[in-house]
């Protein structure tokens, strides 16, 4: 009997469903987003007087000078009574050292209130989700979200060589530009981390319905709890639980969420932030 060489075994092709391929593509995109963000930005909690003051200055530029929602002042800071019991999330642009964005978490206790309840208007019609139904230490209001105008400019503006004042940059890179739309999302991710660490379960926000729809596209699906009111434009009150926010976080943002967890260390920072805010409040 003559010897017959065995035929080569054809390699098996890995069969992936369309949904699996899509999920792998999203995971790859998510990892790239987190890596790119880490290269250009860092989210953190404002934990000292210098950082808090920079946030007040950013808010003044946005709320007082640019949009003129609040009166300007010679100190060039924007601050109100709620800041005495608030904490701040910030996103710093690493190449320039500038604060690209910030938000405030008003965390009341005892007889303290949150801004949307003090507008003088009936902003809440959904009584089951009214803040008064929950313990004060379990609620917060997210407000004073601000992005520096230099990180909101359109791509065409940046092609002309625009860059942050004093940054020493001739222009933003294309990779940086692609990261700018996620600054706001990273602020909300940081806020959810702080809320979870502090035992806050319910978050409220007063925003334009159009913005609420935009946030929904990013995975922040809030429940509308009140009618439109005229407050610096047409706005409405919304509610979301921290648990719902994190459980429904799209795959695209999960690596970014884990990254921000590493730079947002709430417990010691929040204690320091509270002490600094008390000192600032006593000196103004």
Backbone as CSV, one residue per row, in Angstrom:
resi,resn,N_x,N_y,N_z,CA_x,CA_y,CA_z,C_x,C_y,C_z
1,UNK,0.863,-1.191,0.000,0.000,0.000,0.000,0.893,1.232,0.000
2,UNK,0.656,2.087,-0.935,1.466,3.305,-1.027,1.036,4.311,0.033
3,UNK,2.042,5.060,0.512,1.780,6.061,1.564,1.168,7.317,0.956
4,UNK,0.117,7.788,1.564,-0.528,9.023,1.113,-0.357,10.098,2.188
5,UNK,0.229,11.183,1.757,0.439,12.287,2.700,-0.907,12.896,3.077
6,UNK,-1.139,13.088,4.366,-2.429,13.663,4.771,-2.601,15.065,4.214
7,UNK,-3.793,15.340,3.819,-4.083,16.674,3.276,-4.032,17.707,4.392
8,UNK,-3.658,18.925,4.018,-3.575,20.010,5.003,-4.949,20.320,5.568
9,UNK,-4.951,20.612,6.853,-6.218,20.960,7.502,-6.495,22.440,7.282
10,UNK,-7.595,22.719,6.680,-7.953,24.120,6.406,-8.247,24.831,7.715
11,UNK,-7.695,26.030,7.900,-7.970,26.774,9.137,-9.444,27.122,9.256
12,UNK,-9.944,26.999,10.467,-11.352,27.318,10.685,-11.526,28.825,10.840
13,UNK,-12.533,29.321,10.224,-12.828,30.746,10.333,-13.726,30.989,11.544
14,UNK,-13.346,31.980,12.316,-14.147,32.328,13.486,-15.400,33.060,13.030
15,UNK,-16.518,32.485,13.325,-17.782,33.078,12.906,-18.327,33.960,14.032
16,UNK,-18.492,35.218,13.729,-19.044,36.155,14.703,-20.355,36.711,14.174
17,UNK,-21.298,36.812,15.052,-22.569,37.404,14.649,-22.384,38.889,14.400
18,UNK,-23.330,39.459,13.689,-23.261,40.892,13.393,-23.252,41.709,14.677
19,UNK,-24.025,41.253,15.671,-24.079,41.988,16.939,-22.743,41.913,17.674
20,UNK,-22.070,40.747,17.584,-20.768,40.602,18.243,-19.719,41.480,17.591
21,UNK,-19.749,41.533,16.263,-18.811,42.391,15.539,-19.026,43.847,15.925
22,UNK,-20.283,44.238,16.004,-20.601,45.619,16.373,-20.125,45.924,17.784
23,UNK,-20.328,44.964,18.699,-19.911,45.170,20.085,-18.397,45.290,20.196
24,UNK,-17.675,44.467,19.433,-16.213,44.544,19.438,-15.737,45.885,18.893
25,UNK,-16.423,46.372,17.871,-16.063,47.665,17.291,-16.286,48.791,18.290
26,UNK,-17.404,48.717,19.019,-17.699,49.740,20.028,-16.688,49.671,21.163
27,UNK,-16.321,48.445,21.569,-15.339,48.289,22.642,-14.000,48.888,22.246
28,UNK,-13.608,48.655,20.994,-12.355,49.229,20.494,-12.436,50.749,20.491
29,UNK,-13.560,51.284,20.031,-13.760,52.735,20.014,-13.745,53.301,21.430
30,UNK,-14.360,52.563,22.367,-14.412,53.005,23.762,-13.023,53.057,24.377
31,UNK,-12.209,52.042,24.109,-10.842,52.020,24.634,-10.016,53.171,24.059
32,UNK,-10.187,53.428,22.770,-9.461,54.531,22.135,-9.879,55.873,22.722
33,UNK,-11.196,56.027,22.982,-11.692,57.270,23.562,-11.065,57.517,24.927
34,UNK,-11.037,56.490,25.776,-10.459,56.635,27.114,-8.972,56.971,27.041
35,UNK,-8.258,56.327,26.126,-6.824,56.594,25.983,-6.566,58.012,25.492
36,UNK,-7.382,58.459,24.542,-7.216,59.810,24.010,-7.558,60.855,25.074
37,UNK,-8.633,60.592,25.819,-9.020,61.507,26.897,-7.904,61.610,27.927
38,UNK,-7.336,60.479,28.313,-6.276,60.453,29.321,-5.057,61.249,28.871
39,UNK,-4.837,61.311,27.566,-3.685,62.029,27.029,-3.860,63.545,27.154
40,UNK,-5.102,64.021,27.089,-5.323,65.465,27.015,-6.063,66.062,28.214
41,UNK,-6.801,65.249,28.967,-7.637,65.790,30.034,-7.551,64.941,31.295
42,UNK,-7.920,65.572,32.405,-8.029,64.841,33.669,-9.186,65.411,34.474
43,UNK,-10.062,64.529,34.927,-11.184,64.925,35.775,-10.794,64.764,37.235
44,UNK,-11.257,65.682,38.072,-10.928,65.611,39.496,-11.950,66.408,40.294
45,UNK,-11.785,66.391,41.612,-12.608,67.179,42.523,-11.806,68.386,42.974
46,UNK,-12.404,69.562,42.917,-11.726,70.749,43.434,-11.570,70.588,44.940
47,UNK,-10.324,70.632,45.410,-10.076,70.303,46.813,-9.250,71.339,47.554
48,UNK,-8.968,72.468,46.916,-8.251,73.523,47.627,-8.725,74.877,47.121
49,UNK,-8.319,75.924,47.816,-8.825,77.260,47.522,-8.473,77.707,46.107
50,UNK,-7.288,77.384,45.653,-6.875,77.794,44.305,-7.766,77.162,43.241
51,UNK,-8.055,75.872,43.385,-8.896,75.184,42.406,-10.326,75.695,42.439
52,UNK,-10.852,75.935,43.636,-12.213,76.449,43.760,-12.319,77.845,43.153
53,UNK,-11.334,78.689,43.409,-11.342,80.045,42.856,-11.303,80.017,41.334
54,UNK,-10.522,79.117,40.761,-10.466,78.995,39.302,-11.827,78.613,38.733
55,UNK,-12.561,77.789,39.464,-13.902,77.414,39.024,-14.830,78.620,39.067
56,UNK,-14.760,79.405,40.149,-15.572,80.624,40.227,-15.239,81.580,39.084
57,UNK,-13.965,81.648,38.727,-13.545,82.526,37.635,-14.058,82.020,36.294
58,UNK,-14.014,80.713,36.082,-14.553,80.137,34.854,-16.049,80.403,34.763
59,UNK,-16.754,80.231,35.855,-18.190,80.499,35.868,-18.479,81.961,35.573
60,UNK,-17.640,82.859,36.070,-17.840,84.283,35.791,-17.681,84.559,34.299
61,UNK,-16.674,83.964,33.689,-16.457,84.171,32.253,-17.646,83.671,31.437
62,UNK,-18.195,82.529,31.851,-19.276,81.923,31.077,-20.631,82.539,31.416
63,UNK,-20.972,82.581,32.716,-22.313,82.995,33.122,-22.490,84.512,33.169
64,UNK,-21.419,85.242,33.470,-21.535,86.699,33.608,-21.088,87.445,32.354
65,UNK,-19.934,87.079,31.824,-19.385,87.813,30.689,-19.953,87.333,29.354
66,UNK,-20.002,86.024,29.159,-20.434,85.502,27.856,-21.950,85.502,27.708
67,UNK,-22.657,84.840,28.618,-24.109,84.715,28.492,-24.880,85.784,29.258
68,UNK,-24.210,86.468,30.188,-24.818,87.552,30.963,-26.066,87.088,31.727
69,UNK,-26.012,85.860,32.239,-27.086,85.353,33.081,-27.044,85.999,34.465
70,UNK,-25.850,86.335,34.911,-25.643,86.937,36.220,-24.833,88.219,36.045
71,UNK,-24.980,89.169,36.988,-24.216,90.422,36.872,-22.719,90.199,37.046
72,UNK,-21.939,90.930,36.292,-20.485,90.858,36.411,-20.031,91.594,37.665
73,UNK,-18.824,91.300,38.141,-18.298,91.985,39.314,-16.794,92.159,39.166
74,UNK,-16.237,93.086,39.935,-14.821,93.420,39.790,-13.905,92.289,40.245
75,UNK,-14.422,91.395,41.111,-13.612,90.253,41.554,-13.497,89.183,40.470
76,UNK,-14.395,89.263,39.493,-14.432,88.306,38.382,-14.596,86.866,38.862
77,UNK,-15.467,86.710,39.850,-15.858,85.376,40.294,-17.383,85.314,40.328
78,UNK,-17.931,84.144,40.062,-19.377,83.938,40.134,-19.629,82.948,41.253
79,UNK,-20.383,83.402,42.252,-20.616,82.584,43.439,-21.946,82.966,44.045
80,UNK,-22.660,82.002,44.659,-23.915,82.316,45.328,-24.011,81.541,46.641
81,UNK,-25.169,81.628,47.293,-25.318,81.041,48.628,-25.179,79.522,48.621
82,UNK,-25.489,78.898,47.499,-25.441,77.433,47.442,-24.012,76.898,47.419
83,UNK,-23.069,77.762,47.103,-21.680,77.309,47.051,-21.123,76.972,48.429
84,UNK,-21.783,77.428,49.474,-21.291,77.129,50.823,-21.546,75.673,51.207
85,UNK,-22.407,74.986,50.447,-22.594,73.547,50.696,-22.629,72.779,49.367
86,UNK,-21.604,73.051,48.568,-21.464,72.394,47.265,-20.081,71.776,47.107
87,UNK,-19.992,70.856,46.183,-18.723,70.271,45.767,-18.611,70.433,44.264
88,UNK,-17.378,70.360,43.747,-17.151,70.691,42.344,-16.365,69.616,41.622
89,UNK,-16.849,69.267,40.443,-16.090,68.429,39.529,-15.470,69.348,38.484
90,UNK,-14.243,69.047,38.112,-13.543,69.875,37.138,-12.801,68.989,36.152
91,UNK,-12.627,69.506,34.945,-11.828,68.823,33.928,-10.722,69.771,33.505
92,UNK,-9.502,69.336,33.680,-8.337,70.163,33.354,-7.728,69.721,32.032
93,UNK,-7.404,70.709,31.196,-6.686,70.445,29.952,-5.209,70.345,30.302
94,UNK,-4.630,69.173,30.115,-3.289,68.907,30.619,-2.213,69.728,29.922
95,UNK,-2.322,69.936,28.625,-1.279,70.663,27.900,-1.185,72.127,28.300
96,UNK,-2.318,72.730,28.644,-2.335,74.153,28.988,-2.467,74.411,30.480
97,UNK,-2.968,73.419,31.233,-3.215,73.615,32.655,-4.512,74.338,32.946
98,UNK,-5.287,74.659,31.905,-6.535,75.389,32.085,-7.668,74.459,32.491
99,UNK,-8.640,75.013,33.224,-9.868,74.281,33.499,-10.748,74.373,32.259
100,UNK,-10.987,73.235,31.615,-11.819,73.220,30.412,-13.293,73.253,30.761
101,UNK,-13.656,72.696,31.923,-15.055,72.666,32.321,-15.210,72.361,33.792
102,UNK,-16.414,72.630,34.297,-16.702,72.376,35.709,-18.200,72.190,35.886
103,UNK,-18.575,71.591,36.984,-19.969,71.560,37.403,-20.023,71.578,38.921
104,UNK,-21.183,71.962,39.423,-21.388,72.073,40.868,-22.413,71.041,41.318
105,UNK,-22.131,70.408,42.450,-23.080,69.509,43.087,-23.528,70.146,44.399
106,UNK,-24.753,70.656,44.414,-25.300,71.252,45.632,-25.830,70.120,46.503
107,UNK,-25.225,69.950,47.677,-25.552,68.824,48.561,-26.100,69.360,49.876
108,UNK,-27.422,69.490,49.997,-28.011,70.121,51.179,-28.048,69.196,52.392
109,UNK,-28.212,69.804,53.530,-28.435,69.063,54.769,-29.339,69.902,55.653
110,UNK,-30.056,69.246,56.532,-30.946,69.911,57.491,-31.922,70.841,56.781
111,UNK,-31.848,72.139,57.049,-32.803,73.092,56.494,-32.353,73.703,55.174
112,UNK,-31.249,73.248,54.636,-30.751,73.807,53.382,-31.591,73.320,52.206
113,UNK,-31.556,74.099,51.124,-32.373,73.797,49.961,-31.495,73.628,48.728
114,UNK,-32.130,73.300,47.609,-31.430,73.235,46.331,-31.997,74.320,45.421
115,UNK,-31.231,74.792,44.462,-31.631,75.959,43.659,-32.981,75.842,42.975
116,UNK,-33.312,74.686,42.406,-34.553,74.611,41.628,-35.801,74.785,42.483
117,UNK,-35.682,74.565,43.804,-36.820,74.775,44.697,-36.963,76.231,45.104
118,UNK,-35.964,77.049,44.794,-35.974,78.450,45.218,-36.137,79.419,44.053
119,UNK,-36.648,78.931,42.927,-36.811,79.810,41.766,-38.032,80.706,41.877
120,UNK,-38.915,80.416,42.843,-40.136,81.203,42.973,-41.221,80.741,42.026
121,UNK,-41.001,79.626,41.342,-41.978,79.090,40.408,-42.248,77.626,40.742
122,UNK,-43.404,77.137,40.282,-43.751,75.731,40.496,-43.039,74.894,39.442
123,UNK,-41.884,74.385,39.803,-41.050,73.697,38.812,-41.252,72.189,38.818
124,UNK,-41.912,71.643,39.862,-42.067,70.193,39.973,-43.546,69.826,40.024
125,UNK,-43.971,68.998,39.087,-45.344,68.499,39.060,-45.401,67.001,39.350
126,UNK,-44.274,66.328,39.253,-44.175,64.889,39.529,-43.915,64.727,41.026
127,UNK,-44.991,64.596,41.796,-44.871,64.623,43.249,-44.113,63.423,43.818
128,UNK,-44.164,62.276,43.152,-43.466,61.100,43.672,-41.955,61.292,43.689
129,UNK,-41.447,62.127,42.772,-40.003,62.352,42.696,-39.602,63.711,43.262
130,UNK,-40.479,64.318,44.020,-40.166,65.606,44.651,-39.023,65.415,45.656
131,UNK,-38.058,66.334,45.677,-36.925,66.205,46.610,-37.331,66.060,48.070
132,UNK,-38.469,66.633,48.448,-38.906,66.556,49.842,-39.256,65.135,50.268
133,UNK,-39.422,64.238,49.308,-39.752,62.852,49.636,-38.534,62.029,50.057
134,UNK,-37.367,62.607,49.908,-36.134,61.861,50.179,-35.304,62.569,51.251
135,UNK,-34.484,61.793,51.937,-33.598,62.375,52.946,-32.660,63.380,52.287
136,UNK,-32.417,64.496,52.968,-31.586,65.550,52.391,-30.204,65.043,51.991
137,UNK,-29.645,64.159,52.805,-28.291,63.693,52.497,-28.253,62.754,51.288
138,UNK,-29.431,62.369,50.776,-29.472,61.449,49.633,-29.757,62.159,48.315
139,UNK,-29.842,63.500,48.332,-30.139,64.232,47.102,-29.050,65.262,46.809
140,UNK,-28.992,65.660,45.565,-28.136,66.774,45.171,-28.734,67.409,43.924
141,UNK,-28.333,68.630,43.654,-28.684,69.253,42.377,-27.400,69.569,41.627
142,UNK,-27.351,69.133,40.394,-26.220,69.449,39.524,-26.535,70.753,38.803
143,UNK,-25.673,71.736,38.982,-25.916,73.038,38.362,-24.586,73.706,38.029
144,UNK,-24.691,74.904,37.447,-23.507,75.687,37.075,-22.515,74.858,36.241
145,UNK,-23.055,74.098,35.297,-22.183,73.398,34.348,-21.616,74.444,33.390
146,UNK,-20.310,74.496,33.284,-19.676,75.523,32.448,-18.495,74.938,31.694
147,UNK,-18.424,75.243,30.408,-17.271,74.894,29.583,-16.630,76.177,29.100
148,UNK,-15.324,76.261,29.238,-14.608,77.420,28.715,-14.860,77.521,27.217
149,UNK,-15.130,78.738,26.758,-15.469,78.939,25.344,-14.410,78.397,24.403
150,UNK,-13.162,78.383,24.847,-12.080,77.896,23.987,-12.164,76.396,23.739
151,UNK,-12.949,75.703,24.568,-13.136,74.271,24.367,-14.513,73.973,23.793
152,UNK,-15.195,75.029,23.345,-16.475,74.859,22.662,-16.413,75.377,21.235
153,UNK,-15.268,75.921,20.831,-15.153,76.469,19.485,-15.247,75.378,18.441
154,UNK,-15.778,75.767,17.305,-15.928,74.817,16.214,-14.580,74.519,15.573
155,UNK,-14.551,73.409,14.900,-13.315,72.954,14.269,-12.732,74.012,13.342
156,UNK,-13.586,74.729,12.615,-13.103,75.717,11.655,-12.373,76.852,12.357
157,UNK,-12.835,77.211,13.575,-12.164,78.265,14.337,-10.765,77.830,14.729
158,UNK,-10.638,76.568,15.132,-9.362,76.076,15.620,-8.359,75.888,14.493
159,UNK,-8.859,75.666,13.276,-7.955,75.547,12.141,-7.233,76.857,11.866
160,UNK,-7.842,77.949,12.305,-7.238,79.254,12.084,-6.179,79.588,13.125
161,UNK,-5.886,78.618,13.994,-4.787,78.798,14.936,-5.218,79.228,16.315
162,UNK,-6.536,79.190,16.595,-7.002,79.599,17.908,-6.552,78.593,18.950
163,UNK,-6.171,79.095,20.111,-5.750,78.222,21.208,-5.996,78.959,22.507
164,UNK,-6.025,78.246,23.633,-6.254,78.899,24.909,-5.243,80.005,25.177
165,UNK,-5.735,81.100,25.708,-4.848,82.217,26.025,-3.791,81.771,27.015
166,UNK,-2.532,82.032,26.698,-1.446,81.675,27.595,-1.063,80.217,27.552
167,UNK,-1.695,79.466,26.630,-1.412,78.038,26.595,-0.098,77.724,25.914
168,UNK,0.383,78.638,25.066,1.613,78.377,24.352,1.427,77.377,23.229
169,UNK,0.186,77.200,22.765,-0.107,76.264,21.687,-0.492,77.049,20.442
170,UNK,0.023,76.634,19.290,-0.357,77.305,18.050,-1.744,76.880,17.614
171,UNK,-2.118,75.659,17.962,-3.450,75.155,17.620,-3.672,73.840,18.339
172,UNK,-4.935,73.468,18.473,-5.243,72.154,19.013,-5.007,71.113,17.931
173,UNK,-4.563,69.942,18.325,-4.404,68.854,17.363,-5.778,68.284,17.012
174,UNK,-5.832,67.585,15.902,-7.086,66.967,15.488,-7.554,65.936,16.521
175,UNK,-6.612,65.229,17.135,-6.985,64.244,18.151,-7.596,64.926,19.370
176,UNK,-7.047,66.092,19.729,-7.628,66.843,20.842,-9.044,67.283,20.513
177,UNK,-9.233,67.788,19.300,-10.549,68.272,18.888,-11.602,67.177,18.991
178,UNK,-11.225,65.971,18.649,-12.185,64.866,18.692,-12.542,64.484,20.128
179,UNK,-11.761,64.959,21.081,-12.027,64.654,22.492,-12.912,65.711,23.147
180,UNK,-12.954,66.916,22.598,-13.705,68.014,23.205,-15.177,67.680,23.484
181,UNK,-15.889,66.989,22.574,-17.305,66.713,22.846,-17.551,65.868,24.089
182,UNK,-16.514,65.234,24.623,-16.691,64.344,25.768,-16.327,65.005,27.100
183,UNK,-15.984,66.288,27.059,-15.672,66.996,28.304,-16.889,67.026,29.215
184,UNK,-18.044,67.394,28.654,-19.264,67.460,29.457,-19.616,66.094,30.023
185,UNK,-19.531,65.064,29.193,-19.853,63.716,29.656,-18.932,63.312,30.795
186,UNK,-17.663,63.655,30.699,-16.724,63.278,31.759,-17.043,63.996,33.065
187,UNK,-17.584,65.201,32.981,-18.017,65.909,34.191,-19.157,65.162,34.875
188,UNK,-20.120,64.703,34.090,-21.240,63.952,34.661,-20.786,62.597,35.204
189,UNK,-19.843,61.973,34.535,-19.300,60.713,35.053,-18.635,60.939,36.405
190,UNK,-17.853,62.013,36.507,-17.195,62.338,37.774,-18.227,62.610,38.860
191,UNK,-19.293,63.332,38.505,-20.338,63.644,39.484,-21.010,62.374,39.994
192,UNK,-21.227,61.409,39.105,-21.873,60.165,39.540,-20.975,59.378,40.490
193,UNK,-19.671,59.459,40.265,-18.718,58.776,41.152,-18.732,59.422,42.533
194,UNK,-18.716,60.749,42.559,-18.778,61.467,43.834,-20.078,61.146,44.559
195,UNK,-21.186,61.171,43.821,-22.490,60.905,44.427,-22.531,59.512,45.046
196,UNK,-22.030,58.538,44.327,-22.025,57.164,44.837,-21.203,57.060,46.117
197,UNK,-20.029,57.679,46.137,-19.162,57.623,47.307,-19.768,58.346,48.503
198,UNK,-20.582,59.357,48.238,-21.164,60.159,49.321,-22.549,59.677,49.738
199,UNK,-23.030,58.603,49.130,-24.339,58.079,49.496,-25.496,58.850,48.909
200,UNK,-25.237,59.649,47.889,-26.298,60.398,47.210,-26.963,59.485,46.188
201,UNK,-28.293,59.412,46.241,-29.022,58.510,45.348,-29.818,59.241,44.273
202,UNK,-30.219,60.469,44.557,-31.097,61.198,43.640,-30.434,62.501,43.201
203,UNK,-30.403,62.718,41.898,-29.825,63.952,41.356,-30.888,64.712,40.575
204,UNK,-30.884,66.026,40.748,-31.822,66.905,40.049,-31.042,67.901,39.211
205,UNK,-31.685,68.345,38.149,-31.045,69.328,37.277,-32.129,70.136,36.585
206,UNK,-31.852,71.408,36.342,-32.761,72.284,35.605,-32.076,72.644,34.295
207,UNK,-32.584,72.107,33.184,-31.925,72.313,31.899,-32.956,72.548,30.801
208,UNK,-32.468,72.997,29.659,-33.312,73.127,28.483,-33.729,71.731,28.020
209,UNK,-34.986,71.556,27.631,-35.418,70.241,27.130,-34.549,69.740,25.977
210,UNK,-34.067,70.658,25.148,-33.198,70.262,24.039,-31.906,69.645,24.559
211,UNK,-31.362,70.218,25.634,-30.143,69.667,26.227,-30.417,68.305,26.842
212,UNK,-31.584,68.155,27.472,-31.944,66.858,28.059,-31.997,65.779,26.982
213,UNK,-32.518,66.132,25.813,-32.560,65.165,24.710,-31.149,64.830,24.231
214,UNK,-30.287,65.840,24.193,-28.899,65.599,23.785,-28.189,64.689,24.781
215,UNK,-28.406,64.940,26.074,-27.792,64.096,27.101,-28.293,62.661,27.009
216,UNK,-29.552,62.509,26.596,-30.112,61.173,26.433,-29.349,60.382,25.377
217,UNK,-28.872,61.076,24.344,-28.089,60.416,23.297,-26.747,59.933,23.840
218,UNK,-26.267,60.576,24.918,-25.022,60.165,25.561,-25.268,59.099,26.628
219,UNK,-26.521,58.705,26.813,-26.838,57.671,27.784,-27.369,58.195,29.102
220,UNK,-27.485,59.526,29.246,-28.023,60.105,30.475,-29.523,60.289,30.284
221,UNK,-30.288,59.295,30.680,-31.727,59.288,30.445,-32.444,59.727,31.723
222,UNK,-32.820,60.983,31.750,-33.446,61.569,32.929,-34.966,61.548,32.796
223,UNK,-35.641,61.635,33.933,-37.098,61.717,33.966,-37.508,63.171,34.154
224,UNK,-38.310,63.658,33.239,-38.795,65.034,33.370,-39.839,65.083,34.474
225,UNK,-39.706,66.047,35.386,-40.603,66.087,36.543,-41.355,67.407,36.667
226,UNK,-41.279,68.260,35.647,-41.971,69.536,35.744,-42.194,70.188,34.395
227,UNK,-42.971,71.271,34.386,-43.286,71.971,33.140,-42.145,72.886,32.703
228,UNK,-42.253,73.389,31.491,-41.315,74.409,31.037,-41.509,75.682,31.843
229,UNK,-40.405,76.299,32.243,-40.469,77.608,32.879,-39.449,78.518,32.202
230,UNK,-39.663,79.800,32.314,-38.736,80.767,31.722,-37.734,81.185,32.784
231,UNK,-36.561,80.595,32.739,-35.500,80.906,33.701,-34.186,80.883,32.937
232,UNK,-33.723,82.050,32.523,-32.574,82.135,31.615,-32.852,81.300,30.362
233,UNK,-34.044,81.461,29.821,-34.480,80.637,28.700,-35.444,79.568,29.181
234,UNK,-36.013,78.827,28.244,-36.973,77.787,28.597,-36.239,76.583,29.173
235,UNK,-36.612,76.225,30.398,-35.980,75.101,31.090,-37.038,74.262,31.798
236,UNK,-36.626,73.075,32.220,-37.508,72.193,32.973,-36.678,71.394,33.967
237,UNK,-37.342,70.907,35.005,-36.662,70.118,36.033,-36.645,68.641,35.641
238,UNK,-35.515,67.993,35.928,-35.346,66.569,35.620,-34.749,65.854,36.831
239,UNK,-35.001,64.540,36.875,-34.505,63.703,37.970,-33.853,62.455,37.390
240,UNK,-32.821,61.984,38.043,-32.208,60.707,37.690,-31.576,60.127,38.946
241,UNK,-31.612,58.825,39.070,-30.917,58.190,40.186,-29.494,57.857,39.755
242,UNK,-28.603,57.855,40.707,-27.211,57.511,40.423,-27.125,56.072,39.937
243,UNK,-27.932,55.200,40.528,-27.938,53.790,40.126,-28.358,53.645,38.664
244,UNK,-29.405,54.352,38.268,-29.872,54.266,36.887,-28.821,54.802,35.920
245,UNK,-28.201,55.897,36.294,-27.167,56.486,35.442,-26.053,55.480,35.173
246,UNK,-25.567,54.842,36.217,-24.425,53.944,36.061,-24.821,52.615,35.418
247,UNK,-26.013,52.110,35.734,-26.438,50.828,35.171,-26.695,50.917,33.673
248,UNK,-27.134,52.080,33.206,-27.470,52.248,31.795,-26.381,52.985,31.023
249,UNK,-25.198,53.059,31.601,-24.097,53.733,30.923,-23.719,52.947,29.668
250,UNK,-23.727,53.588,28.505,-23.386,52.880,27.269,-21.967,52.317,27.305
251,UNK,-21.769,51.241,26.566,-20.462,50.596,26.490,-19.375,51.573,26.068
252,UNK,-19.727,52.527,25.217,-18.754,53.488,24.708,-18.074,54.272,25.821
253,UNK,-18.777,54.489,26.952,-18.237,55.334,28.017,-17.739,54.556,29.231
254,UNK,-17.837,53.241,29.205,-17.434,52.469,30.380,-15.930,52.523,30.663
255,UNK,-15.048,52.406,29.655,-13.618,52.575,29.947,-13.295,53.980,30.455
256,UNK,-13.976,54.989,29.919,-13.769,56.363,30.387,-14.215,56.496,31.837
257,UNK,-15.324,55.859,32.174,-15.828,55.865,33.545,-14.807,55.252,34.500
258,UNK,-14.230,54.114,34.123,-13.231,53.455,34.966,-11.971,54.309,35.088
259,UNK,-11.608,54.993,34.015,-10.444,55.885,34.051,-10.664,57.027,35.032
260,UNK,-11.837,57.647,34.965,-12.131,58.791,35.833,-12.213,58.359,37.293
261,UNK,-12.619,57.131,37.540,-12.630,56.614,38.910,-11.246,56.691,39.546
262,UNK,-10.217,56.553,38.735,-8.848,56.561,39.251,-8.378,57.958,39.643
263,UNK,-8.954,58.986,39.038,-8.502,60.354,39.319,-9.463,61.121,40.214
264,UNK,-10.664,60.592,40.394,-11.638,61.218,41.290,-11.669,60.408,42.567
265,UNK,-11.063,60.944,43.602,-10.999,60.265,44.895,-11.781,61.108,45.888
266,UNK,-13.104,60.920,45.940,-13.977,61.869,46.617,-13.742,62.076,48.095
267,UNK,-13.600,60.998,48.849,-13.710,61.141,50.300,-12.762,62.173,50.912
268,UNK,-11.423,62.046,50.778,-10.557,63.054,51.369,-10.689,64.401,50.681
269,UNK,-10.886,64.378,49.353,-10.963,65.634,48.608,-12.204,66.421,48.988
270,UNK,-13.323,65.723,49.178,-14.554,66.422,49.520,-14.455,67.056,50.897
271,UNK,-13.795,66.382,51.821,-13.603,66.953,53.150,-12.789,68.232,53.055
272,UNK,-11.702,68.179,52.277,-10.866,69.365,52.093,-11.642,70.461,51.393
273,UNK,-12.449,70.065,50.392,-13.230,71.045,49.644,-14.215,71.754,50.553
274,UNK,-14.854,70.998,51.452,-15.816,71.595,52.376,-15.140,72.624,53.272
275,UNK,-13.962,72.296,53.790,-13.241,73.229,54.647,-12.855,74.494,53.891
276,UNK,-12.421,74.334,52.641,-12.025,75.487,51.842,-13.225,76.370,51.550
277,UNK,-14.356,75.744,51.241,-15.543,76.525,50.922,-16.033,77.289,52.140
278,UNK,-15.969,76.655,53.303,-16.361,77.355,54.522,-15.477,78.576,54.741
279,UNK,-14.179,78.413,54.503,-13.248,79.528,54.668,-13.535,80.637,53.669
280,UNK,-13.819,80.241,52.429,-14.131,81.239,51.407,-15.406,81.990,51.758
281,UNK,-16.405,81.237,52.265,-17.664,81.874,52.606,-17.517,82.881,53.737
282,UNK,-16.638,82.597,54.676,-16.447,83.498,55.805,-15.675,84.751,55.416
283,UNK,-14.888,84.641,54.328,-14.056,85.776,53.922,-14.713,86.666,52.881
284,UNK,-15.970,86.359,52.494,-16.618,87.164,51.456,-17.861,87.826,52.013
